[in-house]
mmCIF file of C-alpha atoms in Angstrom:
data_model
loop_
_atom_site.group_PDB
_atom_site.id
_atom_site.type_symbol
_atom_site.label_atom_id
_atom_site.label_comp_id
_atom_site.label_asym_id
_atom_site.label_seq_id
_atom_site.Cartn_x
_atom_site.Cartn_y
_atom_site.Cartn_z
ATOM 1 C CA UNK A 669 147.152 63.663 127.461
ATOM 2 C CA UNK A 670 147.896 61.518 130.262
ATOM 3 C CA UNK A 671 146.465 61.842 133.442
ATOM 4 C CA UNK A 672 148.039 63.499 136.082
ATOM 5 C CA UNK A 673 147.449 63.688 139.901
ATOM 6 C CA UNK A 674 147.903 65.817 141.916
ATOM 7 C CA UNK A 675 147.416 66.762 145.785
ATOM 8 C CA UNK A 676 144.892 69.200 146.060
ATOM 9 C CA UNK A 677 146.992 71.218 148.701
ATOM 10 C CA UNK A 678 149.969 71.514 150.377
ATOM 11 C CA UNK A 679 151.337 74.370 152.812
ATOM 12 C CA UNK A 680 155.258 74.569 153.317
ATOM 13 C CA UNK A 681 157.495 77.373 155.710
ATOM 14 C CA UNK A 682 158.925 80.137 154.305
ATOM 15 C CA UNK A 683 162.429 79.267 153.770
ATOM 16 C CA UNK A 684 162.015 75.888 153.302
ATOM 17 C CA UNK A 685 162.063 73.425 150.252
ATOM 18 C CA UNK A 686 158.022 72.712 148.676
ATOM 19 C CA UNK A 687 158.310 69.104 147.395
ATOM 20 C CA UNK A 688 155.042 68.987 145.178
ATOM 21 C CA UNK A 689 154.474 65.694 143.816
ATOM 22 C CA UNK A 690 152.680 64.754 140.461
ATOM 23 C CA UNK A 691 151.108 60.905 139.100
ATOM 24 C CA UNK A 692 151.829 60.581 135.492
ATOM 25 C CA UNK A 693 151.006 56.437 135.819
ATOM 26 C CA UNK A 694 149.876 56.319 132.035
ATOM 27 C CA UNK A 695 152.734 58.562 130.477
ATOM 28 C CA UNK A 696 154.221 57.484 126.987
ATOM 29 C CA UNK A 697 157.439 56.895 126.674
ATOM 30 C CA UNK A 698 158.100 60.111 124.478
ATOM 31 C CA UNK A 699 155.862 62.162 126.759
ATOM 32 C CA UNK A 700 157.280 65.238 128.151
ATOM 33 C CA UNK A 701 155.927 66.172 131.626
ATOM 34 C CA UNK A 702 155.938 70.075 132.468
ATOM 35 C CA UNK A 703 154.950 72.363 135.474
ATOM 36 C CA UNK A 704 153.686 75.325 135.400
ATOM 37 C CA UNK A 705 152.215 77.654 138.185
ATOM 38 C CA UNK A 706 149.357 80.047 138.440
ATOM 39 C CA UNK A 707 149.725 83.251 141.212
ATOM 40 C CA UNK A 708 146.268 84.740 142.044
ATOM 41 C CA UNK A 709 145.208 86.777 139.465
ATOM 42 C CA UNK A 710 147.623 86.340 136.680
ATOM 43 C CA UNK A 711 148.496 83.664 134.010
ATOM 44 C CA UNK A 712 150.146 80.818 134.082
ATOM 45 C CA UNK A 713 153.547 80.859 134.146
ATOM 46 C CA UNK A 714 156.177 78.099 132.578
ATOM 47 C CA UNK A 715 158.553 76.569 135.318
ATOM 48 C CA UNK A 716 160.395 73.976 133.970
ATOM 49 C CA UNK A 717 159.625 70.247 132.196
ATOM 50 C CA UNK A 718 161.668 67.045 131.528
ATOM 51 C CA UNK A 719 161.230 63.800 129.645
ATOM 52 C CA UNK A 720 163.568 61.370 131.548
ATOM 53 C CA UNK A 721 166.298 62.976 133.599
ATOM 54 C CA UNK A 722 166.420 65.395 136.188
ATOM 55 C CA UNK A 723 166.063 69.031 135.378
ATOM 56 C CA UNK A 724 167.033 72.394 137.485
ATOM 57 C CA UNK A 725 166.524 75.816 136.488
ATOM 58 C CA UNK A 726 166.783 78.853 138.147
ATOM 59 C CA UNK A 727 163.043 78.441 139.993
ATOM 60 C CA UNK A 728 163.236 75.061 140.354
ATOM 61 C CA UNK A 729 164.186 71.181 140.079
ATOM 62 C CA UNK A 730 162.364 68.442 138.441
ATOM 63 C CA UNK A 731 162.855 65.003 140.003
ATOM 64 C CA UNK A 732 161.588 62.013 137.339
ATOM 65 C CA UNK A 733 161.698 58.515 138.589
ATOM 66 C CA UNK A 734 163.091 56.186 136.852
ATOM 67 C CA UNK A 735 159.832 54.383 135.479
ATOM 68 C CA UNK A 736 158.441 57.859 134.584
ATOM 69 C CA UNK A 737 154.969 57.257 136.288
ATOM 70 C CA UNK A 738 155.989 60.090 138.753
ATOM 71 C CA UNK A 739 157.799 63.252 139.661
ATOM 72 C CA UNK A 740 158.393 66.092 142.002
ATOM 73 C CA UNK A 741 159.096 69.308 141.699
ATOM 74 C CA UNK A 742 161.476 71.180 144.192
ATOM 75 C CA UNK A 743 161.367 74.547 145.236
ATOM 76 C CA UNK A 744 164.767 74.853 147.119
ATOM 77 C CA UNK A 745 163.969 77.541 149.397
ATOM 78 C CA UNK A 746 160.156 78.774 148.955
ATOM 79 C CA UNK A 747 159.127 82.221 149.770
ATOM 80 C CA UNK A 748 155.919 84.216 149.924
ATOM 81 C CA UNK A 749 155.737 84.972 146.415
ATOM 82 C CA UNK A 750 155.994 81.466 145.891
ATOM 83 C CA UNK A 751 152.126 80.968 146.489
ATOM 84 C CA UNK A 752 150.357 79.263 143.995
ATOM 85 C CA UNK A 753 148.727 76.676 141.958
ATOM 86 C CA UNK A 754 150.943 74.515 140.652
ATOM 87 C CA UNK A 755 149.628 72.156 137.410
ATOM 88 C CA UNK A 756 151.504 69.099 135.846
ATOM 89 C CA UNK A 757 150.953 68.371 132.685
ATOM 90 C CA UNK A 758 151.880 65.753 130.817
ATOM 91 C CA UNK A 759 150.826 66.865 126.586
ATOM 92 C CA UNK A 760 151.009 64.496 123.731
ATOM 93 C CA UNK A 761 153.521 64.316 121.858
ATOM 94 C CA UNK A 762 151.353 64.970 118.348
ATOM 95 C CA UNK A 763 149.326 68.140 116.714
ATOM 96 C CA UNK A 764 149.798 71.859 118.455
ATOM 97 C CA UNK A 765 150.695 70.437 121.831
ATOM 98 C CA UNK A 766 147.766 72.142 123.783
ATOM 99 C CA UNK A 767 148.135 71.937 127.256
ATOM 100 C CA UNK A 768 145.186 70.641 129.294
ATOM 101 C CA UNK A 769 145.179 71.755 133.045
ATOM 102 C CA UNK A 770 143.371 69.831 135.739
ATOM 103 C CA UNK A 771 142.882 71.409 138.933
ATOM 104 C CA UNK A 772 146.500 71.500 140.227
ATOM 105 C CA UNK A 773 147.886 71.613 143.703
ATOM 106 C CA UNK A 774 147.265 75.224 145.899
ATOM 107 C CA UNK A 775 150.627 75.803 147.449
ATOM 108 C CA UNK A 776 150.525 77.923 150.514
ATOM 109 C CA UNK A 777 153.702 79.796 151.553
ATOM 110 C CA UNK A 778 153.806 80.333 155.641
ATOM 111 C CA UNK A 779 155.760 82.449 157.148
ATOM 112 C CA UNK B 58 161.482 90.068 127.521
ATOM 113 C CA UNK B 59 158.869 87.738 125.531
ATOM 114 C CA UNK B 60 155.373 88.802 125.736
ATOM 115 C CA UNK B 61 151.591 87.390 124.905
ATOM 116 C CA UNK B 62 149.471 91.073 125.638
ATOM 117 C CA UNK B 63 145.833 91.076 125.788
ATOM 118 C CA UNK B 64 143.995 94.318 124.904
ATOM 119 C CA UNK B 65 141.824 94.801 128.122
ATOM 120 C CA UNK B 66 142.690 93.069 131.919
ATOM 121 C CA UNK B 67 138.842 94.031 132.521
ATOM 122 C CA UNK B 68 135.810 94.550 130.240
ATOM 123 C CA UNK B 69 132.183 94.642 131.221
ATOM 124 C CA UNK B 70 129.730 93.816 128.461
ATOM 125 C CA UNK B 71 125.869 93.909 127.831
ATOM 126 C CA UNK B 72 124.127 90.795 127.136
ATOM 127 C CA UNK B 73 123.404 89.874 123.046
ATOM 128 C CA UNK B 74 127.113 91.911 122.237
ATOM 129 C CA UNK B 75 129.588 91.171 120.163
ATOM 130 C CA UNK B 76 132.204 90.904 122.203
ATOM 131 C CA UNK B 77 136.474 91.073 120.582
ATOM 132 C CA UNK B 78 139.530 90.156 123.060
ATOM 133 C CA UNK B 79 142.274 90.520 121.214
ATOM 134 C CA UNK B 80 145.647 89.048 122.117
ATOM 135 C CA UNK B 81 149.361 89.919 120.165
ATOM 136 C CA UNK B 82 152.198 87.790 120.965
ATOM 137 C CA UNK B 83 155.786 89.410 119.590
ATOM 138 C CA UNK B 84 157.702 85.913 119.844
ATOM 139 C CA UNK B 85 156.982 85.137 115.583
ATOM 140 C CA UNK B 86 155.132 82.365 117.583
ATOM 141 C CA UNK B 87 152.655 79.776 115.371
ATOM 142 C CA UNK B 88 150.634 78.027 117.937
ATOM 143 C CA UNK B 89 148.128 80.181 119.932
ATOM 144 C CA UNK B 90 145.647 79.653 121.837
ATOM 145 C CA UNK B 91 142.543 80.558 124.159
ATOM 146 C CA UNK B 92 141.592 79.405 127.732
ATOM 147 C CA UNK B 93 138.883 80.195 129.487
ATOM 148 C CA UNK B 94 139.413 79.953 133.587
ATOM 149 C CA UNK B 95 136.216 79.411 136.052
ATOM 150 C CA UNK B 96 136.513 78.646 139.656
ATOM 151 C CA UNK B 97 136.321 75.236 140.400
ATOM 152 C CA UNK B 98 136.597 74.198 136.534
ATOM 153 C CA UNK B 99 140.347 74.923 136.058
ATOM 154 C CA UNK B 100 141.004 76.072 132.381
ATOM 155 C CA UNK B 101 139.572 74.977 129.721
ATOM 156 C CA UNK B 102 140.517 75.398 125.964
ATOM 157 C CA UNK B 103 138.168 77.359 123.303
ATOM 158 C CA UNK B 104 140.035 77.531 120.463
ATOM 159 C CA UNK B 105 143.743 76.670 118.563
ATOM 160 C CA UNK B 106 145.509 77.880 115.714
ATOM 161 C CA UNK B 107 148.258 76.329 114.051
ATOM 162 C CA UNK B 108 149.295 79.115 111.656
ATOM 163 C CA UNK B 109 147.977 81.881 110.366
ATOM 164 C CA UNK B 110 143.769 81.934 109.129
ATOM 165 C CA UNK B 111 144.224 77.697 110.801
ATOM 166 C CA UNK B 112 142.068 77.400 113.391
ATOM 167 C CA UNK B 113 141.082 74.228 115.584
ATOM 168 C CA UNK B 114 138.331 73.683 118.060
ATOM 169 C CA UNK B 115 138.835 73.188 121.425
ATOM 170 C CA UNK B 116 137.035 71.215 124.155
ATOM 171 C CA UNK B 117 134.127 74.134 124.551
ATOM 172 C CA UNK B 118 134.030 76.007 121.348
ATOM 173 C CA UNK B 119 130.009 76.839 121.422
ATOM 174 C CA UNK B 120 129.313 80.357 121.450
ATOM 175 C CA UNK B 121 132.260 81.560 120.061
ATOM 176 C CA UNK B 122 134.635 82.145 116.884
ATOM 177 C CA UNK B 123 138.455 83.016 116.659
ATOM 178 C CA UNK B 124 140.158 85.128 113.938
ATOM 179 C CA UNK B 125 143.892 84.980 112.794
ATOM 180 C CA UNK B 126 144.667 87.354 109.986
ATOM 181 C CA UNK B 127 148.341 87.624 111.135
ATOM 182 C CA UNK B 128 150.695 85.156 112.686
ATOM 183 C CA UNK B 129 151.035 88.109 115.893
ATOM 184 C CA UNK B 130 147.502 87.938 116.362
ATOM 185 C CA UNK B 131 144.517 85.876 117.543
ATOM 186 C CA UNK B 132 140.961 86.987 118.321
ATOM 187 C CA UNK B 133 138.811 85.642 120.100
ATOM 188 C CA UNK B 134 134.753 86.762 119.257
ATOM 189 C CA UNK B 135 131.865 86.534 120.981
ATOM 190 C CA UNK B 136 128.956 86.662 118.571
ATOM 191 C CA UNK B 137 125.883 87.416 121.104
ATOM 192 C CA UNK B 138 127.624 87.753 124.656
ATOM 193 C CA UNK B 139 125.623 86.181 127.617
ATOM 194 C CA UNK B 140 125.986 85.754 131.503
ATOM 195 C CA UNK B 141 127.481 82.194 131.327
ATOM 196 C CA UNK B 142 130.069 83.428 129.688
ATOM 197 C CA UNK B 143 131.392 85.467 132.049
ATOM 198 C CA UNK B 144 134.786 84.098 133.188
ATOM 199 C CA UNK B 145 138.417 84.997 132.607
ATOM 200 C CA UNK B 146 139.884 84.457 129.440
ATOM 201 C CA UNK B 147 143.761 83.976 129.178
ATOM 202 C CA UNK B 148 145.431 83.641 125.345
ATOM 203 C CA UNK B 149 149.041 81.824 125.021
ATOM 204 C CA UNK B 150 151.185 80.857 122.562
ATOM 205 C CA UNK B 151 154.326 78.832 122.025
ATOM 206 C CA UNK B 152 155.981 78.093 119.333
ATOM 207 C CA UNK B 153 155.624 75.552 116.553
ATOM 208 C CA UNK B 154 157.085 72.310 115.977
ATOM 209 C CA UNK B 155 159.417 72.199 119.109
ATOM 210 C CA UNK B 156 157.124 73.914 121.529
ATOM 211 C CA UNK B 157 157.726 70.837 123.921
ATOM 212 C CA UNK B 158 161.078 72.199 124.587
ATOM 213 C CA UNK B 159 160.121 76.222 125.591
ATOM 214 C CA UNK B 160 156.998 75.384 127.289
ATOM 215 C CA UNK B 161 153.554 78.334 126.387
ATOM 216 C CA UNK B 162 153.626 82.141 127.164
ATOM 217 C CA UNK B 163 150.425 82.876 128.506
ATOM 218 C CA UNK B 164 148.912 86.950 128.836
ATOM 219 C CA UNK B 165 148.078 88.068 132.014
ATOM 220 C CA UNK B 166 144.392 87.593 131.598
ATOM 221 C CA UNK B 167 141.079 89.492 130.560
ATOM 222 C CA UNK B 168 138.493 89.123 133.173
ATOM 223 C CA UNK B 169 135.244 89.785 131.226
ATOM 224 C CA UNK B 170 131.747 90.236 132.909
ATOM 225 C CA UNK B 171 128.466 90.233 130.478
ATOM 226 C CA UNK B 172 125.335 91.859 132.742
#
């Protein structure tokens, strides 16, 4: 896998955009990079992932830059429920693609 | 609505049982897989399996087995349960080949505690 970072945490205003932003410095070229976030309690749960261009679903957007050694992903207008840890991953390409999760970054919703 | 179900959210067990979580994914998924989750250690994988009776170690296999009979079902098995193993356990799947392109279904999570 390569190595992600990631901020440990972050808080953000209910109602307003959470920019969490993820180091991929030692990603492959063919190296897909994927969030995925964690609420208390539960699984994780698939957001989205991209390989080169920018990505939006209907929870969120995926910014890649250009050299692919970073990215960001937007959620447009967070709310409460939105609390979380959020993981980037970055699997190999190869075998069963297990994921490998570091420690991610705690997003805190305030009202 | 996809879903990866695991047999018990909570489950208390003696110490020196055999333990069985049992997870059944109805996707006709072939890759599953099981996590364990402590605080401060993130998750960590046990075990893999590629197919059907396939199975791979993960990075902390010791102390336990895995079982896939059918291609819905992975077990995981804890041959003589004890404290340190205590944690929660979360099974996922996703499926084979292009995985990288629907991301893993995970369960919602067995929290087991071994007294």
């Amino acid at each position: 896998d390569a190595k992600t970072t990631q901020p440990t945490s972050m808080d953000c205003a209910e109602g307003r955009a959470a920019n969490l932003p993820c180091n991929h410095s030692t990603i492959s070229g063919n190296e897909y990079v994927y969030w995925y976030r964690q609420i208390h309690s539960q699984g994780p749960q698939y957001i989205i992932h991209g390989l080169k261009n920018n990505e939006t679903n209907e929870m969120a957007s995926l910014i890649i830059t250009e050299d692919r050694k970073s990215s960001t992903l937007i959620l447009p207008h967070a709310t409460l429920r939105d609390t979380a840890v959020y993981y980037c991953i970055a699997p190999p390409i190869q075998g069963a693609q297990k994921l490998v999760f570091g420690q991610g970054t705690r997003l805190t919703i305030n009202p | 609505d996809v879903k990866v179900t695991q047999s018990s959210r909570y489950l208390v067990k003696r110490t020196g049982e055999k333990v069985f979580l049992e997870c059944v994914q109805d996707m006709d998924h072939e890759n599953m897989f099981w996590y364990r989750q402590d605080p401060g250690l993130g998750l960590r994988l046990i075990y893999f399996s590629y197919d059907v009776k396939m199975k791979e170690k993960g990075d902390i296999p010791e102390g336990y087995s895995v079982s896939r009979e059918k291609k819905e079902r992975f077990s995981l098995i804890l041959e003589s349960a004890s404290t340190n193993q205590t944690s929660m356990y979360l099974c996922a799947s996703t499926i084979g080949g292009s995985a990288l392109k629907y991301g893993y279904t995970f369960g919602s999570g067995t929290r087991l505690t071994v007294v």
